[in-house]
mmCIF file of C-alpha atoms and ligand atoms in Angstrom:
data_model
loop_
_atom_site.group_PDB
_atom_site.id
_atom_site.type_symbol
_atom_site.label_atom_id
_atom_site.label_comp_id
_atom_site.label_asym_id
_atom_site.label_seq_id
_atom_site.Cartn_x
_atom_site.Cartn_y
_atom_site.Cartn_z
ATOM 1 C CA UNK B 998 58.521 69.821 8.616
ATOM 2 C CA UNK B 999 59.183 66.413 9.861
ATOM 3 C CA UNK B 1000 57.672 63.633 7.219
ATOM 4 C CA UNK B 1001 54.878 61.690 8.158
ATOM 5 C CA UNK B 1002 55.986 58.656 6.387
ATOM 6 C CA UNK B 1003 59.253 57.701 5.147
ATOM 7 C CA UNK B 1004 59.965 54.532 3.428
ATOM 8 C CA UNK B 1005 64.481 54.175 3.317
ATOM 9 C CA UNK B 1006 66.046 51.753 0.733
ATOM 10 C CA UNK B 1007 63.049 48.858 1.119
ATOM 11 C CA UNK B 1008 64.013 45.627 -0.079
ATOM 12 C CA UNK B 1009 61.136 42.436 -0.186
ATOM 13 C CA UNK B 1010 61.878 39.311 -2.124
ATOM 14 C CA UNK B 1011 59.765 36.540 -2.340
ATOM 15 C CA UNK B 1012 61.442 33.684 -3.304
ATOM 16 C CA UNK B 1013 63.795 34.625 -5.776
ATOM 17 C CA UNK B 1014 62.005 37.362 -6.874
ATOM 18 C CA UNK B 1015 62.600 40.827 -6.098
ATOM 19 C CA UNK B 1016 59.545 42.369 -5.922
ATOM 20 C CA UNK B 1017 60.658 45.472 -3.968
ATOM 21 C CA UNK B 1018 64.466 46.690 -5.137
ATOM 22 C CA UNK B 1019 65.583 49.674 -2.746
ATOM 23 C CA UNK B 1020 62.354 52.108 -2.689
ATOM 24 C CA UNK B 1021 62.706 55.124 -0.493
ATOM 25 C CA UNK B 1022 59.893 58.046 -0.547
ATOM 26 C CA UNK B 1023 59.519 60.685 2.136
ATOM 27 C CA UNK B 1024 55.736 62.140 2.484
ATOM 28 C CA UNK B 1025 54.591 65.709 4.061
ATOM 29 C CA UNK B 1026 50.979 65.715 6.045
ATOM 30 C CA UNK B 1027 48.396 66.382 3.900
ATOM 31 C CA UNK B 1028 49.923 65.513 1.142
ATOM 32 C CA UNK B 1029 48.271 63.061 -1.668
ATOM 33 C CA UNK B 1030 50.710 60.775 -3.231
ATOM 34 C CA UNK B 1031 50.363 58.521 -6.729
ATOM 35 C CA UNK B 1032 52.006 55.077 -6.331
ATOM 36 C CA UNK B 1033 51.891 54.224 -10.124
ATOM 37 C CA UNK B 1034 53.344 51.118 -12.687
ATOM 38 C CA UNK B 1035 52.792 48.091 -14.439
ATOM 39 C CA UNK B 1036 50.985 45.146 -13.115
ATOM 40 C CA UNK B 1037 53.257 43.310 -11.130
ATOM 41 C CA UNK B 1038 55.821 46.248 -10.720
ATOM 42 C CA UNK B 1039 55.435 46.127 -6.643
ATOM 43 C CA UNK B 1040 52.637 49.150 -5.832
ATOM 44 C CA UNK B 1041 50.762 46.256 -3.658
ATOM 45 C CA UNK B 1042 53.488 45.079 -2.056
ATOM 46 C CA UNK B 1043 54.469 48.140 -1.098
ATOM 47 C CA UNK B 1044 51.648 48.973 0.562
ATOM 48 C CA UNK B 1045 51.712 45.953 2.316
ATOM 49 C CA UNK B 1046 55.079 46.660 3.708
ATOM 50 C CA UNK B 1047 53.983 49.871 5.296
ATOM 51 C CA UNK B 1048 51.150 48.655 6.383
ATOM 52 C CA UNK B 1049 52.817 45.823 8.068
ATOM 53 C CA UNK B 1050 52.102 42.908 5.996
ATOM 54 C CA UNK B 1051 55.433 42.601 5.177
ATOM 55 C CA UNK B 1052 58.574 43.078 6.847
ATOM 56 C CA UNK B 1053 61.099 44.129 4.691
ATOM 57 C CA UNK B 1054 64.298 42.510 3.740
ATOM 58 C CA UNK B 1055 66.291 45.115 4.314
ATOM 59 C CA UNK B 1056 65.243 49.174 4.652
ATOM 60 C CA UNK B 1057 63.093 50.537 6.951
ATOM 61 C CA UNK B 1058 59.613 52.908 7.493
ATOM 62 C CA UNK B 1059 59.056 55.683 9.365
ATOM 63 C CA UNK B 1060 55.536 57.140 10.679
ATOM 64 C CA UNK B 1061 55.631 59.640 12.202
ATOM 65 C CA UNK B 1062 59.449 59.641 13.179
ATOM 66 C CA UNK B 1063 58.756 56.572 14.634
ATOM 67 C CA UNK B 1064 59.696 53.069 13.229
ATOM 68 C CA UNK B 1065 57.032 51.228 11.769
ATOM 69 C CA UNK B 1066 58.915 48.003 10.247
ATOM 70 C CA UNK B 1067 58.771 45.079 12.247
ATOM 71 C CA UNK B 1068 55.762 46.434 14.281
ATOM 72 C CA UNK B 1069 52.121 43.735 13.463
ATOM 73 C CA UNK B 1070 49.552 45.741 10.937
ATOM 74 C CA UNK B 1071 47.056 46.054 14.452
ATOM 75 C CA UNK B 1072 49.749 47.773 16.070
ATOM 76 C CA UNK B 1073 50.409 50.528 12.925
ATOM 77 C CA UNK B 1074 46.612 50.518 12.365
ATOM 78 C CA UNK B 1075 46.508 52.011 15.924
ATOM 79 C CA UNK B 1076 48.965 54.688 15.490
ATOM 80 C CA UNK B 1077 46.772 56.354 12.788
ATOM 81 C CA UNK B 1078 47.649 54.483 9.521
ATOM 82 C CA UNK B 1079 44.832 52.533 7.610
ATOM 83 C CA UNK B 1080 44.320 50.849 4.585
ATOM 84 C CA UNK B 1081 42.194 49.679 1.862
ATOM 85 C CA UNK B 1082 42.750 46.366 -0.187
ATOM 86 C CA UNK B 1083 42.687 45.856 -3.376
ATOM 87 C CA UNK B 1084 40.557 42.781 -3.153
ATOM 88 C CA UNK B 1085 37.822 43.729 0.386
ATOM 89 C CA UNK B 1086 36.838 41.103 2.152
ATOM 90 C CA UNK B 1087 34.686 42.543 4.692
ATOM 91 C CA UNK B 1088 33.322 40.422 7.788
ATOM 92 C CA UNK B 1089 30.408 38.640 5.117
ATOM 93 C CA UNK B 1090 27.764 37.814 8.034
ATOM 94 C CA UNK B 1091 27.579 40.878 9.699
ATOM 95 C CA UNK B 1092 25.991 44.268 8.130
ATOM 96 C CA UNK B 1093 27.789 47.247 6.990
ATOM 97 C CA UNK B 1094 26.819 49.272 10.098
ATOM 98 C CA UNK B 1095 28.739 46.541 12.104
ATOM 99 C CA UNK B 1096 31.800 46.333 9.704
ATOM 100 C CA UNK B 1097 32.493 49.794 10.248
ATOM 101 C CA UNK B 1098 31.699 49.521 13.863
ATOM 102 C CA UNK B 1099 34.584 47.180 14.523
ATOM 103 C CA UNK B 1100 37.159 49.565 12.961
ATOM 104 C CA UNK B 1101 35.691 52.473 14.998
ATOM 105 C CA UNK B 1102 36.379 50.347 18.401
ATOM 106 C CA UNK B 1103 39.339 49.304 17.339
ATOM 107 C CA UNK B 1104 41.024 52.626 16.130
ATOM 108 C CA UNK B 1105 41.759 55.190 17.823
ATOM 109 C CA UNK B 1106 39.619 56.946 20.081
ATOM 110 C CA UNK B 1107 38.032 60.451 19.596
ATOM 111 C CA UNK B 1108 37.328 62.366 22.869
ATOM 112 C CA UNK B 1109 33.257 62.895 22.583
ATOM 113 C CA UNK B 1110 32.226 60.204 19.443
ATOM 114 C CA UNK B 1111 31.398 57.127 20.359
ATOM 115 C CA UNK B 1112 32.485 54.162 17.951
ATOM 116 C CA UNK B 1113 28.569 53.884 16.979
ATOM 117 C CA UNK B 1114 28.627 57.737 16.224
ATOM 118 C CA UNK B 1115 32.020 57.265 14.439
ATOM 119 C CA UNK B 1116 30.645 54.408 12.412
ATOM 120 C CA UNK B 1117 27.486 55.952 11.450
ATOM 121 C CA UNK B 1118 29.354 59.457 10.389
ATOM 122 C CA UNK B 1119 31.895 57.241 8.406
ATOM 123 C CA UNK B 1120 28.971 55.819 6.393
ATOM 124 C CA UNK B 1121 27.282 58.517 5.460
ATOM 125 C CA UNK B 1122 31.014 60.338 4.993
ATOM 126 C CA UNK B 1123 31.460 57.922 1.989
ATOM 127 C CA UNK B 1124 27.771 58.281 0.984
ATOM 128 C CA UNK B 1125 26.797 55.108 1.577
ATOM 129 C CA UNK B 1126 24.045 54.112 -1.016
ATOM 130 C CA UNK B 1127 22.106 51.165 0.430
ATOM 131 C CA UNK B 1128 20.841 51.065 4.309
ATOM 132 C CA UNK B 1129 23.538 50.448 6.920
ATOM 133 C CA UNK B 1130 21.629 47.439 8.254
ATOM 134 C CA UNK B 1131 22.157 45.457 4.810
ATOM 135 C CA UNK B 1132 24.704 42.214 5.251
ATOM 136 C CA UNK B 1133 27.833 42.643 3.718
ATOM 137 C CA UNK B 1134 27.888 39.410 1.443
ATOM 138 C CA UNK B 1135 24.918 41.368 -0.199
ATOM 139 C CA UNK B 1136 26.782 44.157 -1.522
ATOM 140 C CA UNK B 1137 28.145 44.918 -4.961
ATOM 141 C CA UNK B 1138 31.380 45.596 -5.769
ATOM 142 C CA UNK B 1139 30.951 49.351 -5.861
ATOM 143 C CA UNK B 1140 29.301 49.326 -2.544
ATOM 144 C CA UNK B 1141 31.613 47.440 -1.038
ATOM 145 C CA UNK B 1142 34.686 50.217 -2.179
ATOM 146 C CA UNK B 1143 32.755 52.413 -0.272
ATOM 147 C CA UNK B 1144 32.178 50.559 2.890
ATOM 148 C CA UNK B 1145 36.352 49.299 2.936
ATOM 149 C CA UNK B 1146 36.829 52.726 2.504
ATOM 150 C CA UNK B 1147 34.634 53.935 5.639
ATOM 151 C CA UNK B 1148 36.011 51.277 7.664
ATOM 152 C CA UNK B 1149 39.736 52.458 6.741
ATOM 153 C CA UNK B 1150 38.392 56.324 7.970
ATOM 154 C CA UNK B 1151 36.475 54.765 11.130
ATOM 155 C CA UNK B 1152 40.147 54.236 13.014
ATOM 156 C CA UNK B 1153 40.882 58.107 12.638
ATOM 157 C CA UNK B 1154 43.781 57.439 10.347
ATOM 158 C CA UNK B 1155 46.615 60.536 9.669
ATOM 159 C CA UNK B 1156 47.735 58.194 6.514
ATOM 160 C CA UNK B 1157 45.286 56.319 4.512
ATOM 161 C CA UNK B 1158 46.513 54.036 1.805
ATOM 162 C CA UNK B 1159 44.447 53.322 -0.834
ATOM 163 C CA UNK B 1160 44.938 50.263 -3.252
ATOM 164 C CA UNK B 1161 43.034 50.385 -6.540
ATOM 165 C CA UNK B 1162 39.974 51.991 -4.930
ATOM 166 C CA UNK B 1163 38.544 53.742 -7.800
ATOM 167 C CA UNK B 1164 38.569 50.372 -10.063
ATOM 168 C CA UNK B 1165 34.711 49.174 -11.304
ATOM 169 C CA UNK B 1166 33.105 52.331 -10.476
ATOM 170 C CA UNK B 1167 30.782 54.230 -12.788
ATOM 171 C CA UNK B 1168 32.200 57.513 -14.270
ATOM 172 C CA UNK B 1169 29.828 59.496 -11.331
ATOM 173 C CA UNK B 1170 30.986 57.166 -8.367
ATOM 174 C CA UNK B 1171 34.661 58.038 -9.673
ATOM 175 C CA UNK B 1172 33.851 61.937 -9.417
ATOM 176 C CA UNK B 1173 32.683 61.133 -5.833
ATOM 177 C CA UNK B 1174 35.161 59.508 -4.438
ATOM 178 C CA UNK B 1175 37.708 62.508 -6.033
ATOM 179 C CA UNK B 1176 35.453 64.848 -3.922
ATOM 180 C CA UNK B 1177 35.766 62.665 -1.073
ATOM 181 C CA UNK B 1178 39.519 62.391 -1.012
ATOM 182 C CA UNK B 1179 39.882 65.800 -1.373
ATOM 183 C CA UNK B 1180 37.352 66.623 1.247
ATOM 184 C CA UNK B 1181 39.285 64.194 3.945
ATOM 185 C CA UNK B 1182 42.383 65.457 3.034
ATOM 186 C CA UNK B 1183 41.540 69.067 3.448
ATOM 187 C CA UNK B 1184 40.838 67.745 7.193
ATOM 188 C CA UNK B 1185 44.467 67.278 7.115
ATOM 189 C CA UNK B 1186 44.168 63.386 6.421
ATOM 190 C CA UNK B 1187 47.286 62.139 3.993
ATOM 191 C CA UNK B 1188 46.702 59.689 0.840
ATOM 192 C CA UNK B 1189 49.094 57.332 -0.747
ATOM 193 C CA UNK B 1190 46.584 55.548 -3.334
ATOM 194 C CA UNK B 1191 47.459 52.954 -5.979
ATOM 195 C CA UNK B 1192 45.541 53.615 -9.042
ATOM 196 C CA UNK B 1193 45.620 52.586 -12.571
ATOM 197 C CA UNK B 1194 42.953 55.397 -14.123
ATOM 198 C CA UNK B 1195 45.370 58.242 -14.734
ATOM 199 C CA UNK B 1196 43.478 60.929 -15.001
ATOM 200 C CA UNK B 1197 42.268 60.461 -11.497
ATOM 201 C CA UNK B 1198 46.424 60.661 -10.526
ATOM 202 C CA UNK B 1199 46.835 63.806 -12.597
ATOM 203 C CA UNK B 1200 44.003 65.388 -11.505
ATOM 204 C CA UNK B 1201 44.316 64.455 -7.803
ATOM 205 C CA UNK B 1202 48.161 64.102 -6.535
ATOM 206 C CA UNK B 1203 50.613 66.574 -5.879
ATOM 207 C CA UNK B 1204 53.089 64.314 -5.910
ATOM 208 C CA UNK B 1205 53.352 60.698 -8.074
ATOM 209 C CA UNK B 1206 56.060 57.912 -7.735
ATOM 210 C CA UNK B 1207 56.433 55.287 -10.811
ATOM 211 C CA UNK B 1208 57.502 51.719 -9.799
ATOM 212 C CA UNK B 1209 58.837 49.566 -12.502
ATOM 213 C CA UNK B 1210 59.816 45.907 -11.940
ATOM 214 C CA UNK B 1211 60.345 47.183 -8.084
ATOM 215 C CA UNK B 1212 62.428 50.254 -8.449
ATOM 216 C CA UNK B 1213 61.515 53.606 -8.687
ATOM 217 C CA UNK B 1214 62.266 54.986 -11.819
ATOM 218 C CA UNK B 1215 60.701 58.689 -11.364
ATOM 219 C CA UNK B 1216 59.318 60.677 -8.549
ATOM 220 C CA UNK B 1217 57.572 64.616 -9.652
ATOM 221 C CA UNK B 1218 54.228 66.539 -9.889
ATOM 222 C CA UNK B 1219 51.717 65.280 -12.242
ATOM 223 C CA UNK B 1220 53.137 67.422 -14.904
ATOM 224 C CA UNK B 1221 56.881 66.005 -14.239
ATOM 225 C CA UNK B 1222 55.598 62.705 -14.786
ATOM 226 C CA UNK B 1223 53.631 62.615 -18.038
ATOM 227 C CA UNK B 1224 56.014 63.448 -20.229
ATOM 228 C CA UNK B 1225 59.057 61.594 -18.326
ATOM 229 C CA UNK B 1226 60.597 59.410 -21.130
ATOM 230 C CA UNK B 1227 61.138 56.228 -18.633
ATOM 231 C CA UNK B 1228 57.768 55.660 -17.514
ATOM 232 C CA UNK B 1229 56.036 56.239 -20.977
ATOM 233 C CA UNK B 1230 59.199 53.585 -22.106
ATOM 234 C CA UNK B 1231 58.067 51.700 -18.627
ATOM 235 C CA UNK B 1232 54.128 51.576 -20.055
ATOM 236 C CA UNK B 1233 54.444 51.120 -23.522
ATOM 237 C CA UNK B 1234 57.988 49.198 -23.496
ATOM 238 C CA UNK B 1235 56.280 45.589 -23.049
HETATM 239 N N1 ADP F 1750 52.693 37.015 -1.465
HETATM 240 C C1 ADP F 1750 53.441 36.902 -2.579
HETATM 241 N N2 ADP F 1750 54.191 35.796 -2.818
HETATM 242 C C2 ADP F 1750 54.954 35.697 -3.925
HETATM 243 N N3 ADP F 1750 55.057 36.664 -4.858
HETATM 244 C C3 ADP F 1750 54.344 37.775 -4.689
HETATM 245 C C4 ADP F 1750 53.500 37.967 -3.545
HETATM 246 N N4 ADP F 1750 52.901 39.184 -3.638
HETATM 247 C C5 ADP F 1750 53.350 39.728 -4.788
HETATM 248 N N5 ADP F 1750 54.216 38.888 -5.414
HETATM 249 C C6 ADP F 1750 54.931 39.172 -6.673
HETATM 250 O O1 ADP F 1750 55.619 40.407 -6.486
HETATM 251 C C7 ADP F 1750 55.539 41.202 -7.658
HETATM 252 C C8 ADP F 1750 54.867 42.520 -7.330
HETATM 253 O O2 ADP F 1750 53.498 42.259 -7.065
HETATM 254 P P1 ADP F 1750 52.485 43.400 -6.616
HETATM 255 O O3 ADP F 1750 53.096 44.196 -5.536
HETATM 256 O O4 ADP F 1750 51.177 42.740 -6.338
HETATM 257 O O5 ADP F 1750 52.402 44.275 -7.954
HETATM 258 P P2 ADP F 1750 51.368 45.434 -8.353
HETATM 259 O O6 ADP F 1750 50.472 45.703 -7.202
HETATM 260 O O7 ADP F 1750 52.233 46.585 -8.754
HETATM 261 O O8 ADP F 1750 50.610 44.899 -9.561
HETATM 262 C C9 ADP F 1750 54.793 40.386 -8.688
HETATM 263 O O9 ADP F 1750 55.732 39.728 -9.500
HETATM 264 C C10 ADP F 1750 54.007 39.388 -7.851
HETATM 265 O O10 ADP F 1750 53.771 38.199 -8.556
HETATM 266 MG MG1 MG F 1751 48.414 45.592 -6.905
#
């Protein structure tokens, strides 16, 4: 099966720092992935790299058997990968209905839904708590997880990367969103998701990858991974 993303020897310094040191994963569809490690060990930047942010020093990515580095973030949103940030910052003046509206027309296109059909369904996908009419710069921070997260879905992604998405919610708005990934996924969407709550990783990824001060330093199934004497050295060593 060909991958559907595949990162090669990626290199990003900033500065003098090295914040990225020669990562290379290769990802099946459907898959969900674990991007896991310290603060500051490169799981952000990473993301930003295949997302387009970045362009890496040296190395390359791969969607879809098609090269991906170098290419604007509008330009790999379009070919079915989106995004979430760790930090949303949503368009504050218009409502949430309208946020999601602009990744639906921007995206790509369904056949039959119309981005106002797309937008709506992506809304109440995510179970959207307050009405769709409510301005964004009114929403908590829970709320507004959710709506990032409907607008990444709106553009019909085949990869969705996901960067601490699960961080301030309650213990029931973490159970959710599990459901939801695994819901999206078993439409044959594939995850990559930064997160720092463990037991969401264990419980959700088939497959994790541990970055330490930008390397990776182990790549297995959940079970591979807890007991792997680098990254517990890697957690607990500072
Ligand atoms: N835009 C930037 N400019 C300079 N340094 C950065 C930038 N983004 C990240 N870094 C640095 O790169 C390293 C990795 O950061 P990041 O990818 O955000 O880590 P993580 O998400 O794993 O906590 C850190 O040392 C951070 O300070
Ligand atoms: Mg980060």
């Amino acid at each position: 099966m060909q991958p559907l993303l595949e990162v090669n020897g990626v290199v990003k310094r900033f500065g003098g720092l090295t914040a990225l040191d020669g990562v290379s994963l290769k990802m099946l569809p459907g898959e969900i992935w674990g991007l896991i490690g310290p603060n500051g060990a490169g799981k952000s930047t990473l993301l930003n790299v295949i997302a387009g942010v970045f362009r890496p020093d040296s190395g390359s990515v791969h969607f879809k058997g098609q090269r991906i580095s170098g290419l604007k973030p509008e330009q790999i949103c379009r070919l079915g990968l989106a995004r979430t940030f760790q930090i949303c910052r949503p368009f504050p003046k218009m409502t949430a209905l309208e946020n999601v509206l602009v990744a639906a027309t921007f995206g790509a296109h369904g056949d039959r839904e119309s981005p106002m059909a797309r937008a709506e369904a992506m809304l109440e996908l995510v179970g959207f708590p307050v009405p769709a009419n409510t301005l964004a710069d009114s929403l908590t921070a829970a709320q507004l997880r959710r709506l990032d997260l409907a607008r990444a879905l709106a553009s019909r992604p085949q990869l969705v990367l996901l960067d601490e998405a699960a961080a301030g919610l309650t213990p029931g708005e973490l159970a959710d969103l599990q459901q939801l990934i695994l819901k999206i996924r078993n439409q044959g969407v594939t995850f990559l998701i930064v997160e720092h709550l463990m037991r969401l990783i264990m419980q959700l990824c088939d497959k994790i990858v541990v970055l330490h001060y930008g390397r990776k330093i182990a790549e297995g199934a959940p079970t591979e991974i807890q007991g792997n004497p680098a990254v517990v050295s890697a957690y607990l060593g500072e």
